[in-house]
Every structure is written in C-alpha cells, then in structure tokens.
PDB file of C-alpha atoms in Angstrom:
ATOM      1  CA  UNK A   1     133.907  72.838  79.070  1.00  0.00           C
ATOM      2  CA  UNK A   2     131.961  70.719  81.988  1.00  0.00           C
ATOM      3  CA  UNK A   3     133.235  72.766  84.396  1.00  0.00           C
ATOM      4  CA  UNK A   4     132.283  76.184  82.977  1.00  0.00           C
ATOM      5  CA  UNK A   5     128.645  75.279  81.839  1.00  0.00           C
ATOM      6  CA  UNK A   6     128.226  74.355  85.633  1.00  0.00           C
ATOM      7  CA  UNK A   7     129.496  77.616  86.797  1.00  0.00           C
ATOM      8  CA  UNK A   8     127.540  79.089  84.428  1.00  0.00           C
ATOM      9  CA  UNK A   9     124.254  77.827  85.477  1.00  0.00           C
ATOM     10  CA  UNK A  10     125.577  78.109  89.150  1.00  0.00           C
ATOM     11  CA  UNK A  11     126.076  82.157  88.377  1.00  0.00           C
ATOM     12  CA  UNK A  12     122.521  82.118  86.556  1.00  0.00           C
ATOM     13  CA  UNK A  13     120.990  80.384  89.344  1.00  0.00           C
ATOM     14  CA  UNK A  14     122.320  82.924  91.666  1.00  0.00           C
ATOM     15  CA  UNK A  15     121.165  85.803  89.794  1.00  0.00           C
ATOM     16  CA  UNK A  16     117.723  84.599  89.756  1.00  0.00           C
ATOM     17  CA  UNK A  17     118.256  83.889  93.284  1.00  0.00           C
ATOM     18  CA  UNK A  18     119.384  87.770  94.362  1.00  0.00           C
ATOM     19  CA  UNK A  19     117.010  88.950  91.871  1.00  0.00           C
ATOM     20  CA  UNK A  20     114.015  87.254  93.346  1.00  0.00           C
ATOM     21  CA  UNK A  21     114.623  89.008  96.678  1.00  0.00           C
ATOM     22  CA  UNK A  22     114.096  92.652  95.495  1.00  0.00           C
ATOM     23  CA  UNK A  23     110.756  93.816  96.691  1.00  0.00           C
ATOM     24  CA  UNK A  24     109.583  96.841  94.717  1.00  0.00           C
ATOM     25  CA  UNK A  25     107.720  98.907  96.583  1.00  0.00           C
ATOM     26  CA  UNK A  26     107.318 101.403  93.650  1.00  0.00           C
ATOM     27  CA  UNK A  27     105.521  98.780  91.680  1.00  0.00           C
ATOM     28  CA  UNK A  28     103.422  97.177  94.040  1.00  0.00           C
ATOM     29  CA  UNK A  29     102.073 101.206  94.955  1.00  0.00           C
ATOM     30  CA  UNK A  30     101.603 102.056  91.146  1.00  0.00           C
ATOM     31  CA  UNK A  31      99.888  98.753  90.428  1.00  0.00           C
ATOM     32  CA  UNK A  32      97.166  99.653  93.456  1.00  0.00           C
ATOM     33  CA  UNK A  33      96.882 103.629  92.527  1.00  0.00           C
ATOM     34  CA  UNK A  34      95.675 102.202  89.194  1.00  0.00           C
ATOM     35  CA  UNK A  35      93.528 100.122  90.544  1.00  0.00           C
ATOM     36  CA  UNK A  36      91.732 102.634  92.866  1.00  0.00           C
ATOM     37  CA  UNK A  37      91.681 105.054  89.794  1.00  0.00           C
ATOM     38  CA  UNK A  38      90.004 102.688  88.078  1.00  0.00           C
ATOM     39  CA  UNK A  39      87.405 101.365  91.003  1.00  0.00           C
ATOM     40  CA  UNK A  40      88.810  98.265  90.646  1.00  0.00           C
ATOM     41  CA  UNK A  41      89.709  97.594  94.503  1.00  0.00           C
ATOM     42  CA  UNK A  42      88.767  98.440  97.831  1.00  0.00           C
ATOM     43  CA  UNK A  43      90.741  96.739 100.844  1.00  0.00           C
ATOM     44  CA  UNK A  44      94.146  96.162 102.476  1.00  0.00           C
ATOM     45  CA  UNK A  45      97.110  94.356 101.471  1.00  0.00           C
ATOM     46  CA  UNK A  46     100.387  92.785 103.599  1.00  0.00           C
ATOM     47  CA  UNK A  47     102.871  90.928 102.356  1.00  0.00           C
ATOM     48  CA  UNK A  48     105.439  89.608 104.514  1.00  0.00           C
ATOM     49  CA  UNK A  49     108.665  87.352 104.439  1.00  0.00           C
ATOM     50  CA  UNK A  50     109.721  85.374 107.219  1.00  0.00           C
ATOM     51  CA  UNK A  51     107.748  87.498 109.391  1.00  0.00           C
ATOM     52  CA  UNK A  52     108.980  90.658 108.501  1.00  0.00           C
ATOM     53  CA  UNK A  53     106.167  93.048 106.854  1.00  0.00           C
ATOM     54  CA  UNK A  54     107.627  94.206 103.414  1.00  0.00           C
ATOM     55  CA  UNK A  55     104.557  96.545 102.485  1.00  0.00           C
ATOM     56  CA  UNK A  56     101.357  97.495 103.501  1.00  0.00           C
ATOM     57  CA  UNK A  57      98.695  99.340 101.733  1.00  0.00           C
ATOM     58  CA  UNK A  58      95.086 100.537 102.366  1.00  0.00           C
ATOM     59  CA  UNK A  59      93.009 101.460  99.286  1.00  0.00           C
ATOM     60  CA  UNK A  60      89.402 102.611  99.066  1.00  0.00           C
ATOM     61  CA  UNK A  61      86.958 103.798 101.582  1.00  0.00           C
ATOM     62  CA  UNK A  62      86.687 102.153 105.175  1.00  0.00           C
ATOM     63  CA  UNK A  63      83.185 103.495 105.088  1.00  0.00           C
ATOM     64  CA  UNK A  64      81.912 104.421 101.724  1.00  0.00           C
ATOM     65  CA  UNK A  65      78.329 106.032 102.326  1.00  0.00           C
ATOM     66  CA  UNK A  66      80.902 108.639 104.915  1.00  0.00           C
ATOM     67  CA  UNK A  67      83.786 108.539 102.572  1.00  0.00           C
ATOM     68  CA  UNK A  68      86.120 107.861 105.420  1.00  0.00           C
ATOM     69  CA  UNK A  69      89.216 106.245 103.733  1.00  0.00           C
ATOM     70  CA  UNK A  70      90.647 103.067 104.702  1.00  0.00           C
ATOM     71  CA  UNK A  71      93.927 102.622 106.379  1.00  0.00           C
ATOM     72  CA  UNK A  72      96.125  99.477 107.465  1.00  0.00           C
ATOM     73  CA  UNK A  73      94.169  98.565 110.509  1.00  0.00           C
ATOM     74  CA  UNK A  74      90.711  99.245 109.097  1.00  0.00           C
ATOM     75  CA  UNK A  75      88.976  95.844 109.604  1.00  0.00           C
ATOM     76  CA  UNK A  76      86.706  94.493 106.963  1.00  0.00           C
ATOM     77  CA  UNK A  77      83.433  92.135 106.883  1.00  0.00           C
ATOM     78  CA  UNK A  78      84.648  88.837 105.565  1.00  0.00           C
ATOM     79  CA  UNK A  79      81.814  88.535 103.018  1.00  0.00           C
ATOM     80  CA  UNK A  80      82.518  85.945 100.227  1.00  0.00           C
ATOM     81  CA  UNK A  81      85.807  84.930 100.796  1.00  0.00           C
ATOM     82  CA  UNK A  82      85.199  82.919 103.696  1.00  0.00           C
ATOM     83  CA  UNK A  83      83.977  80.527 101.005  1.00  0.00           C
ATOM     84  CA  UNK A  84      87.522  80.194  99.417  1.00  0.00           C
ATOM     85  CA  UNK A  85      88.634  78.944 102.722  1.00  0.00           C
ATOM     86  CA  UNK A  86      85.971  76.531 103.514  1.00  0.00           C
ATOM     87  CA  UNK A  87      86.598  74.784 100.299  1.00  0.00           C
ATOM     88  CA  UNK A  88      90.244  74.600 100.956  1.00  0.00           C
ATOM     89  CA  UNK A  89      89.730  73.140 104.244  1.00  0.00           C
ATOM     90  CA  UNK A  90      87.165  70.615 103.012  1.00  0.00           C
ATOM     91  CA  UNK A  91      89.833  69.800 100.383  1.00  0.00           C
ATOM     92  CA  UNK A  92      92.343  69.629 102.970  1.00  0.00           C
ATOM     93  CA  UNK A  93      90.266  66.652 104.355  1.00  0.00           C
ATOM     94  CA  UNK A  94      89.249  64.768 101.405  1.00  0.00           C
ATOM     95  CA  UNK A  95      93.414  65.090 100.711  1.00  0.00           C
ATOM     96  CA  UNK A  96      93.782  63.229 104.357  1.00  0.00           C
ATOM     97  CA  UNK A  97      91.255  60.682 103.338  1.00  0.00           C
ATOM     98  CA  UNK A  98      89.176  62.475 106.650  1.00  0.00           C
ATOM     99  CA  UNK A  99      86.190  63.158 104.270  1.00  0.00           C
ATOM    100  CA  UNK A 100      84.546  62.338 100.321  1.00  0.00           C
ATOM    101  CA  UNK A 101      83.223  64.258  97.874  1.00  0.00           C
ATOM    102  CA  UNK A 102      80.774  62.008  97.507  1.00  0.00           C
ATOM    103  CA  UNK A 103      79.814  62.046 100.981  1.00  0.00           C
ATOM    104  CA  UNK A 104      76.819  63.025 102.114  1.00  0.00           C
ATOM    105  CA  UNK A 105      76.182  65.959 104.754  1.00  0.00           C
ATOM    106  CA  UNK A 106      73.163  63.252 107.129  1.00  0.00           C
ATOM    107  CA  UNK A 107      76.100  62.795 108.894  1.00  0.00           C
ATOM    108  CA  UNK A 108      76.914  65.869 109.867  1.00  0.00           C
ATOM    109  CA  UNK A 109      73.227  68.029 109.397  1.00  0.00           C
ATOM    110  CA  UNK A 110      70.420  65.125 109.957  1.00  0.00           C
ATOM    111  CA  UNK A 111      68.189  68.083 110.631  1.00  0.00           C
ATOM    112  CA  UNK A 112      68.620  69.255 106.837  1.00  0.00           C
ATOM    113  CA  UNK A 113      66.173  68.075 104.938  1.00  0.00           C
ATOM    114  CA  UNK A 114      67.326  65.797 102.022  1.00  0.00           C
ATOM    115  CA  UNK A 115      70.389  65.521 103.966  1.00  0.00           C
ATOM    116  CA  UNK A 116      71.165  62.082 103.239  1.00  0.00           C
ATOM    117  CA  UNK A 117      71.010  62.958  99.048  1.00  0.00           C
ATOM    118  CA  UNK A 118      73.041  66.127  99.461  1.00  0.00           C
ATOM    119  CA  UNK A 119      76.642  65.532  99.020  1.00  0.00           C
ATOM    120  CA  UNK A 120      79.986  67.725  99.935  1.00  0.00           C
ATOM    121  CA  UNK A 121      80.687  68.276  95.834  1.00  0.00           C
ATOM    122  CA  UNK A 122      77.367  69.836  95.603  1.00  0.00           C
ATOM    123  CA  UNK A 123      77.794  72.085  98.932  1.00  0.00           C
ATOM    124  CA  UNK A 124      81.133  73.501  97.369  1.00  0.00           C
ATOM    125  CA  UNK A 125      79.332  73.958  93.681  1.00  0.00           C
ATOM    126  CA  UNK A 126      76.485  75.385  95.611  1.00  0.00           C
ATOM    127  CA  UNK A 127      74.183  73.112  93.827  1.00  0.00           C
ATOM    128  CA  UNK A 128      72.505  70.972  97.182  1.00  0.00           C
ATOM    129  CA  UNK A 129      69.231  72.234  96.972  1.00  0.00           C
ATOM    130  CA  UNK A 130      69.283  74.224 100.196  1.00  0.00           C
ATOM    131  CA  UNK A 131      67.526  77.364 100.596  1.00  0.00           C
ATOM    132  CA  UNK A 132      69.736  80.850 100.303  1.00  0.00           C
ATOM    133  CA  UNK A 133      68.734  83.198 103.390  1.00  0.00           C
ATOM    134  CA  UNK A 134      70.218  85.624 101.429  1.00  0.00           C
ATOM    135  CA  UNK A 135      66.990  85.567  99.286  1.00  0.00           C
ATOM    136  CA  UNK A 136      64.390  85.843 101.699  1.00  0.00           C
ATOM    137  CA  UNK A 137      62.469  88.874 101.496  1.00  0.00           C
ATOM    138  CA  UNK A 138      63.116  90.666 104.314  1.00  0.00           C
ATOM    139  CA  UNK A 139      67.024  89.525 104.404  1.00  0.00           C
ATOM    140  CA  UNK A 140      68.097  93.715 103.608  1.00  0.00           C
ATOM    141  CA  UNK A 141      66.683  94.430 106.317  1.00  0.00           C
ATOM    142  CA  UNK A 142      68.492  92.568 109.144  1.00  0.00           C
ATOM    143  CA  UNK A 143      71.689  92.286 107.581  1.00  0.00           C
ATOM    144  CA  UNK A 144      73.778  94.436 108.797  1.00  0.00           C
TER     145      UNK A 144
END
C-alpha cells in the first residue's frame, strides 16, 4: 500500500510538474486585450525562462497626445516605479545588516536639513519632512 501511495504522489508531483511548464499564450493575450479595452494598462510586458523570451506584448499608446501605438521596443519613462526598487534595495541592506531603519540619512545627506532626525523608515513611507519638487509651482513646466 506504501509503495503505491508513493507512486501516487510521485505521478501527481509530475503532473503538476509538466503542467506548470505550459505557457499559454492565448491567455496571457486575452487577459491584456481586456485590459486595454478597459484602459486599464498602457506598457510592455516579457516574460522569459532561462533566457528564452516566451511572450512579448505592447499595449497602449507609445505617444498618446499622437496616438502612435506602442510596440516591444518602445521605451518608457520610469516614473514611479523606480521607487519599488529603491525600497527593495534599501531592504536588501538592512537584510545584510549594511544599513537600519532607524538610521538616520546625516550620514549620507549632511546638507539636508534636519538630516540627523530624518530616518530611512520615514524616507521609504515618504514621511521625512523633505520638500516634494514635484509641488513647486512652476514644476509643469520643466518637466519634461
């Protein structure tokens, strides 16, 4: 009885296994023609497996205000995101015991004002005080 129960998890395992490896295309291209119906995305996507590219897909506009549509090499502003990876890479440190959240930035930025009461956990909740260019007046105007 052992010995079948093994070979049947052994079988399921496999399954899962084989299963796991189909990449549907089909899917992936109905789940992002929904999405652009809906205005719900606007970029690229690549997913790859051992470095083999298993789909690519442009949705949206490269250029909106010209309606010139995106396409797999159309390169984008980073915008917000860059945040995402900042904070990984500052948890990244405080993981290798290189930095604290409780450490403050006078270290690093003496020239900030209140440098030495502004700490990493508030620079990642955006809570340290420091002025946003972003809402300066004239900041539409240089931008781009």
């Amino acid at each position: 009885m052992k010995k079948y129960f093994i070979l049947f998890v052994f079988a399921l395992l496999l399954s899962q296994l084989s299963f796991s490896q189909d990449f549907n295309n089909n899917k992936l291209d109905s789940y992002f023609d929904a999405l652009e119906a809906n205005d719900k995305f606007m970029g690229s996507v690549a997913v790859s497996q051992n470095g083999k590219i298993l789909y690519t897909r442009a949705v949206g506009f490269a250029a909106v205000e010209n309606e010139i549509n995106a396409d797999v090499n159309t390169k984008y502003r980073i915008g917000s995101i860059s945040k995402t990876f900042t904070a990984v890479m500052i948890l990244k440190a405080i993981e290798a015991g290189k930095l604290e959240l409780t450490q403050t930035i006078d270290t690093f930025f003496p020239a900030i004002a209140n440098a030495s009461k502004i700490n990493i956990a508030q620079l990642l909740y955006h809570r340290s005080g420091i002025h946003s260019f972003t809402n300066n007046e004239d900041y539409l105007t240089w931008n781009t």
